[in-house]
mmCIF file of C-alpha atoms in Angstrom:
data_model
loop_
_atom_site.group_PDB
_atom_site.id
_atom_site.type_symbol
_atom_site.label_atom_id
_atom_site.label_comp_id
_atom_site.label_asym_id
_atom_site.label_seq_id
_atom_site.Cartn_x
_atom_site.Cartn_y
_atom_site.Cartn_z
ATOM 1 C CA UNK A 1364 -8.462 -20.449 14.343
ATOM 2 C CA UNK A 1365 -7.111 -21.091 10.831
ATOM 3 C CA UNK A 1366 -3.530 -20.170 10.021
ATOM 4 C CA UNK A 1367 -3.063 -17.382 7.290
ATOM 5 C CA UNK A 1368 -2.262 -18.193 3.893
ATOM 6 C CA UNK A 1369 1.337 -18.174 3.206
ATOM 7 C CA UNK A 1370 2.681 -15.337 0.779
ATOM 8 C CA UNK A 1371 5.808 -15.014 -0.987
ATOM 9 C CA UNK A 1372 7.969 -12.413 -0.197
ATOM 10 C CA UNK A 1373 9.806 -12.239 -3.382
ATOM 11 C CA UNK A 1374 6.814 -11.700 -6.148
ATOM 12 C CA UNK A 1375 6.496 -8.317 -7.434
ATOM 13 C CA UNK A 1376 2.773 -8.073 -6.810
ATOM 14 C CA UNK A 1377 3.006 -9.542 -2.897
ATOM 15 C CA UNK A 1378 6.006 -6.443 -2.891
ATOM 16 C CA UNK A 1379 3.882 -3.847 -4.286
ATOM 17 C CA UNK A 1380 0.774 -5.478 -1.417
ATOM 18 C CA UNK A 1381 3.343 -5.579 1.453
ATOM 19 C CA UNK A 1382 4.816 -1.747 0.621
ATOM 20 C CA UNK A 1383 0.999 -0.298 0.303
ATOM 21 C CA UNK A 1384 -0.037 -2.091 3.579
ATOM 22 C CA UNK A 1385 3.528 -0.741 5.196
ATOM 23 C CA UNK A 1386 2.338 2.795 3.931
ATOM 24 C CA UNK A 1387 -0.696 2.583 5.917
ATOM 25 C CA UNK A 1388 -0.251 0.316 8.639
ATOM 26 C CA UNK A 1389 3.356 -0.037 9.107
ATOM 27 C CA UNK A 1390 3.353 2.884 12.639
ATOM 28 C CA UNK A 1391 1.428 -0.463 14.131
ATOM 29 C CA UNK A 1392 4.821 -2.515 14.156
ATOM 30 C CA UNK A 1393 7.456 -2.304 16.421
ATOM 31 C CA UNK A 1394 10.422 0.170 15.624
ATOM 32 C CA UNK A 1395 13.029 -2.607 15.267
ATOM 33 C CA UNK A 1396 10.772 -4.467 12.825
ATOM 34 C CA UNK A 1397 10.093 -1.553 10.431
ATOM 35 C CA UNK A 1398 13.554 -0.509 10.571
ATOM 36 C CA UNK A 1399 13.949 -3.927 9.062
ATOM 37 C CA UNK A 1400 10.967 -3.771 6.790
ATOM 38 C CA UNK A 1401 11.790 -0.526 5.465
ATOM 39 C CA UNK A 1402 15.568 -2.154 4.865
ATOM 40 C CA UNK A 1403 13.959 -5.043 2.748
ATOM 41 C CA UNK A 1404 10.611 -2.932 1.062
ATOM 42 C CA UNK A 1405 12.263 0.445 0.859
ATOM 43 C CA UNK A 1406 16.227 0.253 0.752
ATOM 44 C CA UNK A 1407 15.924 -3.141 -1.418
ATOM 45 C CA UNK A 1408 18.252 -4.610 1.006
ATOM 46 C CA UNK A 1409 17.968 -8.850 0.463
ATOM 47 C CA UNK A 1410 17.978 -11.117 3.700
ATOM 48 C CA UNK A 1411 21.822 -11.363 3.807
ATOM 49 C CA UNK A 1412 22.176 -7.664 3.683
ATOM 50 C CA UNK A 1413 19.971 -6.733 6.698
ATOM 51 C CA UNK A 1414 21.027 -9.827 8.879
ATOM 52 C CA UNK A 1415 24.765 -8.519 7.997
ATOM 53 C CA UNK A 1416 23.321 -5.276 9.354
ATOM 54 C CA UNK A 1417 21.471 -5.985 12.162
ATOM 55 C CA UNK A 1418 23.872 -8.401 13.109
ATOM 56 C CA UNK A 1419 21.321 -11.161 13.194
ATOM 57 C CA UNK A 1420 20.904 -14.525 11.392
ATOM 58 C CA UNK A 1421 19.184 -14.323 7.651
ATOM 59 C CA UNK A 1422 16.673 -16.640 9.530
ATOM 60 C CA UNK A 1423 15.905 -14.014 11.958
ATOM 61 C CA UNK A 1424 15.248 -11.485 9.198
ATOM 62 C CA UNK A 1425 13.199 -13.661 7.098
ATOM 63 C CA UNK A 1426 10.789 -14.080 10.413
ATOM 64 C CA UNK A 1427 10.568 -10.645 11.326
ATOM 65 C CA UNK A 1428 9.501 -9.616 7.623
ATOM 66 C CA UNK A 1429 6.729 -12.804 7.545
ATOM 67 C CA UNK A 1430 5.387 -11.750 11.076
ATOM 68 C CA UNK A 1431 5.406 -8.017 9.863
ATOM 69 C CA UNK A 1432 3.579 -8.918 6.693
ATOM 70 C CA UNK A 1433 1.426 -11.310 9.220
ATOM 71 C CA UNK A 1434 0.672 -8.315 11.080
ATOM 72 C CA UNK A 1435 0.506 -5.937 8.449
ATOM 73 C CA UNK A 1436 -2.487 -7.893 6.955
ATOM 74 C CA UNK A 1437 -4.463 -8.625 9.903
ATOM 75 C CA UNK A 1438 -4.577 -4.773 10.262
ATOM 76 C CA UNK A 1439 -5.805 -4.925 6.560
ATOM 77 C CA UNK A 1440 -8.897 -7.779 7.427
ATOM 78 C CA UNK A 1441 -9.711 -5.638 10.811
ATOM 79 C CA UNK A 1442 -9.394 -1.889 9.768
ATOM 80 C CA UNK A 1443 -9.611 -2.367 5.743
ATOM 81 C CA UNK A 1444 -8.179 0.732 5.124
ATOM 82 C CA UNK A 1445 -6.232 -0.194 1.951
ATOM 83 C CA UNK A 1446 -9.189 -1.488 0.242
ATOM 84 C CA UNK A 1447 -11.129 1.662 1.076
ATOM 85 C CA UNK A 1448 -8.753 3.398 -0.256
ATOM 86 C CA UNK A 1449 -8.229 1.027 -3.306
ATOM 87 C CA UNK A 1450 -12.038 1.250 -3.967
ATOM 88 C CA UNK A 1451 -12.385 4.867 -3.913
ATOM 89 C CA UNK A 1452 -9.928 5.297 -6.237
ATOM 90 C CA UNK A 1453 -11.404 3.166 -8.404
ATOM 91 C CA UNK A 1454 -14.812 5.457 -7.714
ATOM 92 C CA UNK A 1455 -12.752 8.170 -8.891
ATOM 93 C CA UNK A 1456 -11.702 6.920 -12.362
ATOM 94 C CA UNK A 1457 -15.670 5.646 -13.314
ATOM 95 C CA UNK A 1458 -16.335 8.930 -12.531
ATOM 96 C CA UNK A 1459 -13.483 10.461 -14.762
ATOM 97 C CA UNK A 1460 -14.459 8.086 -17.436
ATOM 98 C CA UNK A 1461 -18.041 9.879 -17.597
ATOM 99 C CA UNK A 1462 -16.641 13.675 -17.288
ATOM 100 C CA UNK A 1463 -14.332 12.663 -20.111
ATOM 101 C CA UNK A 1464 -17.529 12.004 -22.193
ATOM 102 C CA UNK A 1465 -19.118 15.066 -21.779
ATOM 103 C CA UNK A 1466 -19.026 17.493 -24.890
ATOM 104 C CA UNK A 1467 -17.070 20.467 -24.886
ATOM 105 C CA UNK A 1468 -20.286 23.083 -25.290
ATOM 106 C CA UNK A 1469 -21.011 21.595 -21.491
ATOM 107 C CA UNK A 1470 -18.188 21.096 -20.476
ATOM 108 C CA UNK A 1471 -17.497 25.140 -19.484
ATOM 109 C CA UNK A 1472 -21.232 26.091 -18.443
ATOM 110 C CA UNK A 1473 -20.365 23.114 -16.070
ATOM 111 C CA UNK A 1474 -17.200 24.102 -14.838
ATOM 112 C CA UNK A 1475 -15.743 20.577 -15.908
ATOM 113 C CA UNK A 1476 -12.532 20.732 -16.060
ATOM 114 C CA UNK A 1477 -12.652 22.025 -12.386
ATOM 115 C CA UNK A 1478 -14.483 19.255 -11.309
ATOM 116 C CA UNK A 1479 -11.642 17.077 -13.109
ATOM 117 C CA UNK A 1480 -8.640 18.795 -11.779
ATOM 118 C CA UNK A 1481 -10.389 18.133 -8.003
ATOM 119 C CA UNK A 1482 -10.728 14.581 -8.707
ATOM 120 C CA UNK A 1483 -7.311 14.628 -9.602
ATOM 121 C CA UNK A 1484 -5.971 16.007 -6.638
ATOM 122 C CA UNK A 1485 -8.598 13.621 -4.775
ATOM 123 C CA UNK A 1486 -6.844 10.784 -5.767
ATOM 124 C CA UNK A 1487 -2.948 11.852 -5.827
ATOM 125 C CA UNK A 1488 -4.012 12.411 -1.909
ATOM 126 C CA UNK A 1489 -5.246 8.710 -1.961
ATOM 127 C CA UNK A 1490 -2.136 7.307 -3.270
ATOM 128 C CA UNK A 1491 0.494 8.992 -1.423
#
């Protein structure tokens, strides 16, 4: 079995990954490791901060955040929930491209801007 790429923890894109996999997966972890996740994605607490707070070393955060994010993405590869999720959003904006090109004598025989102001909804749901 090969070992899983490493990821930074510190670059704003593997932050905005690890927070949308938390969203989804993050009832899979243990309690004590999303209290600490939610410290270091959430709070914006850095290592020295939670390890002050949880009365553990900085080393001992640092782990529990890489095997969270470990876990967190293995969840990802198995259940692929966040790329579901990613894909039909992305669904949803082709399709708003094409209602946005409709004329406006259409548009209200149509109903239109209903249609639109579901899709909307459709995806604010997908992104919370």
């Amino acid at each position: 079995m090969s070992e899983a790429p490493v990821h930074s923890l510190t670059s704003p894109e593997e932050l905005v990954e690890l927070t949308d996999l938390y969203d989804i997966y993050g009832p899979m972890l243990k309690e004590s490791y999303r209290d600490i996740i939610e410290q270091y994605l959430i709070d914006n607490l850095s290592l020295s901060e939670i390890a002050h707070d949880k009365d553990i070393t900085r080393q001992g955060v640092y782990d529990i955040i890489r095997r969270s994010s470990k876990r967190l993405r293995e969840c990802e590869e198995k259940l692929g929930m966040l790329s579901f999720m990613r894909e039909v959003g992305r669904s949803i904006d082709r399709i708003g491209a094409q209602i946005d090109n409709i004329p406006d004598d259409v548009r209200s025989e149509y109903k239109i801007d209903m249609i639109q102001t579901e899709l909307s909804h459709i995806k604010n749901m997908i992104e919370e």
